[in-house]
Amino acid sequence: MGVQKKTRKFAQRDERVKNPPASAKQEKPKDELTTQAPQAPSNMFFTANTALGPPYHVLVDTNFVSHAIRTKQDLLTSMMDLLYAKCIPTFTDCTIAELEKLGDKFRLALRMAKDPRWERVRCSHSGTYADDCIVDRITKHRIYIVATNDKDLVRRIRKIPGVPLTNLSAGVLGLTTALRLQQESQRAQQVLIVAKDFPNTTSINYASPWAGAHYRPVPGSTPQAVREEKQAQQTYKHFKTVAAQEPGAGVQIVDGVEHLENPPAEYLDPQNIRNAYAHLDGFRQLTAEECPAPTKWGVCYKSVAVNSPVYCAWLLRQFILKGGQVREYTLGDVMEAFYLAENVKTVINCSGMGFKDPKSFIIRGQTCLVRNPCTMTLTRQNTDGSWSFCIPRPLGGGTIIGGTKQPRDWDPNPSPQTRETLLSNAAKWFPFTPESGGKFDVIRDIVGRRPAREGGMRIEAEKVGEGRVVVHAYGAGGRGFELSWGVAGDVLDIVQGNGLLQKASL
Ligand SMILES: Cc1cc2nc3c(=O)[nH]c(=O)nc-3n(C[C@H](O)[C@H](O)[C@H](O)COP(=O)(O)OP(=O)(O)OC[C@H]3O[C@@H](n4cnc5c(N)ncnc54)[C@H](O)[C@@H]3O)c2cc1C
Ligand SMILES: [Zn+2]
């Protein structure tokens, strides 16, 4: 240390030595501490990488190719499915050399890596340690996404800083939004879900597992109705894809029918009906003869039935498999969320009821889950304005018979009289198989609380301090499932519009 200090002082004082001879430059004391400050590439505007866009150059490492072969996945197709854009699989000389060294067992992987369609980047450095090569390359040239299953490599790559987004809630809205943000940030930004209830729990104040849940449009012309129509349409599109591609998700396309005895004014305006229903496959208004008396109005279409607990667990699984983090925690205030991970700048508040929002209120719903199978969802409105419905729960989860809508009713206990009314109405109106003989095999009564809000959902960004933003998305009432993907899209727009989302910077 003493020697080092002396040398430095000398160099500082002697101003005449402006250009020391080359030999002097190399004479660096061996134990001198040097700070390596990596220079930010010019395309990095704060945390966003403006150089990264489709077609994506995807640097593939050795174990990723062999994994693709083992799981029989086509490299290019699966990349494009994941990133929704054109991709160019890219291999470095080092990766190829590593595969060659691995011998006969990896000959298939080597053949796949040498496919002439892929891009090859040449290496001029010494040594062939492929991981170092990849890390070095992506640090210098921020135009790559890395495809790897290697935990160590992932850990090294993640060290390149990212600002986490905290997503409050593991309800259907929090989970969907977290997945959407994760998809969009291409893992560059860590999403953390913080919630007191997760899909394996059954608190009465956690609405999602108690939902029907089916897709039934709600016609109207208020600003809330118009916004919800857009959100519902986006969700419908997404649910169709999930139903077709993910049999384990608990989402199924089923026939949907509505019969109304006393249709409210919104149902009698043809424009309203077109706006709310026209996007649905197989939509058709029923003729008067087709409506069973005394109902006067009816429609049929392809609806969606969701096994709500199964679907929420599936969403959570997708999130975790894609690298998402979760934490069970009860917050006293939304601000607490900024302290639950390092460097949190954005919190998404999908807490259902918000935090002491005076506009929030609950709508109690009592339903009955029965074993009797039913193949369609039918909704019926009665003269007194009450609604009855049956919703099959996909994957053999029985059928939901509903249901009440009781604003601000906090009774947590199921009412036996309500159960009786629900079941006797169901026996009269719903298409259960004749074997049921009007009898129901009850699994359980359900009481849930729909997180509603006067004027509809709150979806907006709130600045809560220097560089800190809360994006609110709560108060979906009785429509959380059918609005979920639309709401997630709206949150994403707000997050992107405020420059809060970090795209992959590799
Ligand atoms: C009987 C019934 C039938 C329904 N039928 C349908 C239907 O057919 N179709 C449909 O689309 N919808 C239906 N719904 C409505 C649907 O269930 C809700 O709209 C939806 O579940 C709301 O989701 P959410 O994510 O906003 O809230 P929730 O599911 O309530 O999730 C809130 C999350 O926030 C967390 N949280 C809240 N406060 C805190 C805190 N202080 N600290 C930490 N975490 C916190 C909770 O732990 C939870 O994870 C029905 C509801 C009921 C009750
Ligand atoms: Zn190399």
mmCIF file of C-alpha atoms in Angstrom, residues 8-189:
data_model
loop_
_atom_site.group_PDB
_atom_site.id
_atom_site.type_symbol
_atom_site.label_atom_id
_atom_site.label_comp_id
_atom_site.label_asym_id
_atom_site.label_seq_id
_atom_site.Cartn_x
_atom_site.Cartn_y
_atom_site.Cartn_z
ATOM 1 C CA ARG A 8 0.430 8.085 -7.184
ATOM 2 C CA LYS A 9 1.543 11.243 -5.396
ATOM 3 C CA PHE A 10 4.570 11.472 -7.607
ATOM 4 C CA ALA A 11 2.520 11.201 -10.759
ATOM 5 C CA GLN A 12 0.071 13.832 -9.579
ATOM 6 C CA ARG A 13 2.686 16.350 -8.574
ATOM 7 C CA ASP A 14 4.966 16.148 -11.564
ATOM 8 C CA GLU A 15 2.923 17.967 -14.156
ATOM 9 C CA ARG A 16 5.782 18.075 -16.640
ATOM 10 C CA VAL A 17 5.327 14.413 -17.393
ATOM 11 C CA LYS A 18 2.443 14.707 -19.800
ATOM 12 C CA ASN A 19 3.320 11.807 -22.061
ATOM 13 C CA PRO A 20 5.226 9.230 -20.079
ATOM 14 C CA PRO A 21 7.207 6.755 -22.145
ATOM 15 C CA ALA A 22 5.384 3.531 -23.118
ATOM 16 C CA SER A 23 7.400 1.546 -20.632
ATOM 17 C CA ALA A 24 6.277 3.818 -17.779
ATOM 18 C CA LYS A 25 2.606 3.247 -18.670
ATOM 19 C CA GLN A 26 2.955 -0.502 -18.315
ATOM 20 C CA GLU A 27 4.598 -0.239 -14.916
ATOM 21 C CA LYS A 28 1.476 -0.571 -12.856
ATOM 22 C CA PRO A 29 1.934 -1.608 -9.248
ATOM 23 C CA LYS A 30 0.690 -5.181 -8.976
ATOM 24 C CA ASP A 31 -1.723 -4.606 -6.123
ATOM 25 C CA GLU A 32 -3.259 -1.375 -7.363
ATOM 26 C CA LEU A 33 -7.017 -1.377 -7.230
ATOM 27 C CA THR A 34 -8.589 -0.566 -10.526
ATOM 28 C CA THR A 35 -12.239 0.204 -10.973
ATOM 29 C CA GLN A 36 -13.808 -1.157 -14.092
ATOM 30 C CA ALA A 37 -16.757 1.006 -14.940
ATOM 31 C CA PRO A 38 -18.591 -0.584 -17.861
ATOM 32 C CA GLN A 39 -19.595 1.995 -20.398
ATOM 33 C CA ALA A 40 -23.254 2.212 -21.211
ATOM 34 C CA PRO A 41 -23.893 1.483 -24.869
ATOM 35 C CA SER A 42 -25.311 4.442 -26.768
ATOM 36 C CA ASN A 43 -28.504 2.637 -27.647
ATOM 37 C CA MET A 44 -29.412 2.296 -23.967
ATOM 38 C CA PHE A 45 -31.746 5.120 -23.110
ATOM 39 C CA PHE A 46 -31.879 4.854 -19.336
ATOM 40 C CA THR A 47 -33.006 1.250 -18.899
ATOM 41 C CA ALA A 48 -34.694 0.622 -22.224
ATOM 42 C CA ASN A 49 -32.735 -0.942 -25.037
ATOM 43 C CA THR A 50 -33.767 0.744 -28.239
ATOM 44 C CA ALA A 51 -31.592 -1.593 -30.307
ATOM 45 C CA LEU A 52 -33.626 -4.631 -29.432
ATOM 46 C CA GLY A 53 -36.536 -5.353 -31.712
ATOM 47 C CA PRO A 54 -37.737 -7.964 -34.171
ATOM 48 C CA PRO A 55 -36.257 -9.892 -35.822
ATOM 49 C CA TYR A 56 -34.685 -11.037 -32.561
ATOM 50 C CA HIS A 57 -31.188 -12.489 -32.663
ATOM 51 C CA VAL A 58 -31.340 -15.349 -30.206
ATOM 52 C CA LEU A 59 -27.983 -16.670 -28.992
ATOM 53 C CA VAL A 60 -28.474 -20.365 -28.327
ATOM 54 C CA ASP A 61 -26.190 -22.261 -25.948
ATOM 55 C CA THR A 62 -25.278 -25.963 -26.007
ATOM 56 C CA ASN A 63 -27.687 -27.312 -23.437
ATOM 57 C CA PHE A 64 -30.591 -25.421 -24.956
ATOM 58 C CA VAL A 65 -30.137 -27.247 -28.275
ATOM 59 C CA SER A 66 -29.912 -30.632 -26.599
ATOM 60 C CA HIS A 67 -32.949 -29.783 -24.471
ATOM 61 C CA ALA A 68 -34.895 -28.859 -27.615
ATOM 62 C CA ILE A 69 -33.995 -32.244 -29.112
ATOM 63 C CA ARG A 70 -34.952 -34.134 -25.961
ATOM 64 C CA THR A 71 -38.327 -32.416 -25.721
ATOM 65 C CA LYS A 72 -38.843 -32.704 -29.513
ATOM 66 C CA GLN A 73 -39.336 -28.992 -29.986
ATOM 67 C CA ASP A 74 -38.560 -27.134 -33.127
ATOM 68 C CA LEU A 75 -36.048 -24.455 -32.237
ATOM 69 C CA LEU A 76 -37.343 -21.729 -34.503
ATOM 70 C CA THR A 77 -41.080 -22.337 -34.049
ATOM 71 C CA SER A 78 -40.906 -22.406 -30.265
ATOM 72 C CA MET A 79 -38.849 -19.207 -30.198
ATOM 73 C CA MET A 80 -41.337 -17.412 -32.406
ATOM 74 C CA ASP A 81 -44.238 -18.725 -30.317
ATOM 75 C CA LEU A 82 -42.622 -17.300 -27.222
ATOM 76 C CA LEU A 83 -41.579 -13.935 -28.587
ATOM 77 C CA TYR A 84 -44.399 -13.391 -31.093
ATOM 78 C CA ALA A 85 -41.933 -12.160 -33.688
ATOM 79 C CA LYS A 86 -39.431 -13.310 -36.265
ATOM 80 C CA CYS A 87 -36.359 -14.838 -34.608
ATOM 81 C CA ILE A 88 -32.910 -15.672 -35.894
ATOM 82 C CA PRO A 89 -31.286 -18.509 -33.944
ATOM 83 C CA THR A 90 -27.627 -17.603 -33.629
ATOM 84 C CA PHE A 91 -24.619 -19.759 -32.679
ATOM 85 C CA THR A 92 -21.131 -18.675 -31.755
ATOM 86 C CA ASP A 93 -18.028 -20.577 -32.883
ATOM 87 C CA CYS A 94 -17.464 -21.429 -29.218
ATOM 88 C CA THR A 95 -20.859 -23.077 -28.860
ATOM 89 C CA ILE A 96 -20.243 -25.171 -31.977
ATOM 90 C CA ALA A 97 -16.759 -26.090 -30.755
ATOM 91 C CA GLU A 98 -18.188 -27.136 -27.395
ATOM 92 C CA LEU A 99 -20.752 -29.379 -29.114
ATOM 93 C CA GLU A 100 -18.008 -30.923 -31.259
ATOM 94 C CA LYS A 101 -15.970 -31.663 -28.146
ATOM 95 C CA LEU A 102 -18.930 -33.336 -26.450
ATOM 96 C CA GLY A 103 -18.662 -36.179 -28.950
ATOM 97 C CA ASP A 104 -21.034 -38.694 -30.427
ATOM 98 C CA LYS A 105 -23.851 -38.272 -27.915
ATOM 99 C CA PHE A 106 -24.305 -34.721 -29.076
ATOM 100 C CA ARG A 107 -24.067 -35.327 -32.808
ATOM 101 C CA LEU A 108 -27.768 -34.568 -33.319
ATOM 102 C CA ALA A 109 -27.422 -31.336 -31.385
ATOM 103 C CA LEU A 110 -24.383 -30.457 -33.461
ATOM 104 C CA ARG A 111 -26.264 -31.134 -36.670
ATOM 105 C CA MET A 112 -29.139 -28.937 -35.466
ATOM 106 C CA ALA A 113 -26.746 -26.154 -34.473
ATOM 107 C CA LYS A 114 -25.073 -26.250 -37.878
ATOM 108 C CA ASP A 115 -28.367 -25.876 -39.744
ATOM 109 C CA PRO A 116 -27.562 -23.496 -42.626
ATOM 110 C CA ARG A 117 -30.654 -21.406 -41.821
ATOM 111 C CA TRP A 118 -29.124 -20.173 -38.550
ATOM 112 C CA GLU A 119 -26.713 -17.314 -38.181
ATOM 113 C CA ARG A 120 -23.136 -18.019 -37.124
ATOM 114 C CA VAL A 121 -21.030 -15.492 -35.268
ATOM 115 C CA ARG A 122 -17.302 -15.845 -35.609
ATOM 116 C CA CYS A 123 -15.011 -15.826 -32.562
ATOM 117 C CA SER A 124 -11.541 -14.346 -32.695
ATOM 118 C CA HIS A 125 -10.740 -14.657 -28.981
ATOM 119 C CA SER A 126 -8.681 -17.418 -27.415
ATOM 120 C CA GLY A 127 -10.232 -20.338 -25.545
ATOM 121 C CA THR A 128 -13.580 -21.934 -26.138
ATOM 122 C CA TYR A 129 -15.553 -21.517 -22.963
ATOM 123 C CA ALA A 130 -18.950 -20.904 -24.515
ATOM 124 C CA ASP A 131 -20.601 -19.291 -21.453
ATOM 125 C CA ASP A 132 -17.891 -16.631 -21.157
ATOM 126 C CA CYS A 133 -18.169 -16.043 -24.862
ATOM 127 C CA ILE A 134 -21.938 -15.483 -24.648
ATOM 128 C CA VAL A 135 -21.741 -13.178 -21.601
ATOM 129 C CA ASP A 136 -18.966 -11.176 -23.230
ATOM 130 C CA ARG A 137 -20.842 -10.854 -26.485
ATOM 131 C CA ILE A 138 -24.127 -9.728 -24.970
ATOM 132 C CA THR A 139 -22.414 -7.208 -22.740
ATOM 133 C CA LYS A 140 -20.679 -5.637 -25.710
ATOM 134 C CA HIS A 141 -23.456 -5.913 -28.246
ATOM 135 C CA ARG A 142 -26.905 -5.443 -26.802
ATOM 136 C CA ILE A 143 -28.755 -6.907 -29.709
ATOM 137 C CA TYR A 144 -29.172 -10.444 -28.424
ATOM 138 C CA ILE A 145 -31.615 -12.519 -26.453
ATOM 139 C CA VAL A 146 -30.043 -15.620 -24.897
ATOM 140 C CA ALA A 147 -31.726 -19.032 -25.044
ATOM 141 C CA THR A 148 -30.395 -21.227 -22.250
ATOM 142 C CA ASN A 149 -31.483 -23.658 -19.540
ATOM 143 C CA ASP A 150 -28.221 -23.275 -17.672
ATOM 144 C CA LYS A 151 -28.958 -21.847 -14.224
ATOM 145 C CA ASP A 152 -25.450 -20.462 -13.756
ATOM 146 C CA LEU A 153 -25.516 -18.696 -17.067
ATOM 147 C CA VAL A 154 -28.958 -17.271 -16.306
ATOM 148 C CA ARG A 155 -27.660 -15.994 -12.964
ATOM 149 C CA ARG A 156 -24.745 -14.273 -14.685
ATOM 150 C CA ILE A 157 -26.972 -12.696 -17.300
ATOM 151 C CA ARG A 158 -29.475 -11.494 -14.699
ATOM 152 C CA LYS A 159 -26.728 -9.492 -13.010
ATOM 153 C CA ILE A 160 -27.185 -6.971 -15.756
ATOM 154 C CA PRO A 161 -29.399 -4.630 -13.768
ATOM 155 C CA GLY A 162 -33.176 -4.693 -13.968
ATOM 156 C CA VAL A 163 -35.770 -2.773 -12.043
ATOM 157 C CA PRO A 164 -38.391 -5.080 -10.544
ATOM 158 C CA LEU A 165 -42.096 -4.526 -10.897
ATOM 159 C CA THR A 166 -44.137 -5.614 -7.931
ATOM 160 C CA ASN A 167 -47.558 -6.932 -8.665
ATOM 161 C CA LEU A 168 -49.925 -6.909 -5.772
ATOM 162 C CA SER A 169 -52.349 -9.778 -5.719
ATOM 163 C CA ALA A 170 -52.670 -13.312 -6.883
ATOM 164 C CA GLY A 171 -56.308 -12.954 -7.918
ATOM 165 C CA VAL A 172 -57.233 -13.495 -11.525
ATOM 166 C CA LEU A 173 -56.409 -9.870 -12.374
ATOM 167 C CA GLY A 174 -53.051 -9.814 -10.610
ATOM 168 C CA LEU A 175 -51.991 -13.121 -12.134
ATOM 169 C CA THR A 176 -53.054 -12.216 -15.664
ATOM 170 C CA THR A 177 -51.406 -8.803 -15.440
ATOM 171 C CA ALA A 178 -48.196 -10.276 -14.028
ATOM 172 C CA LEU A 179 -48.023 -12.779 -16.880
ATOM 173 C CA ARG A 180 -48.671 -10.077 -19.469
ATOM 174 C CA LEU A 181 -45.978 -7.786 -18.060
ATOM 175 C CA GLN A 182 -43.565 -10.673 -17.840
ATOM 176 C CA GLN A 183 -44.242 -11.588 -21.460
ATOM 177 C CA GLU A 184 -43.679 -8.047 -22.576
ATOM 178 C CA SER A 185 -40.506 -7.354 -20.644
ATOM 179 C CA GLN A 186 -39.054 -10.602 -21.975
ATOM 180 C CA ARG A 187 -37.687 -11.306 -18.547
ATOM 181 C CA ALA A 188 -35.558 -8.197 -18.525
ATOM 182 C CA GLN A 189 -37.532 -6.945 -15.590
#
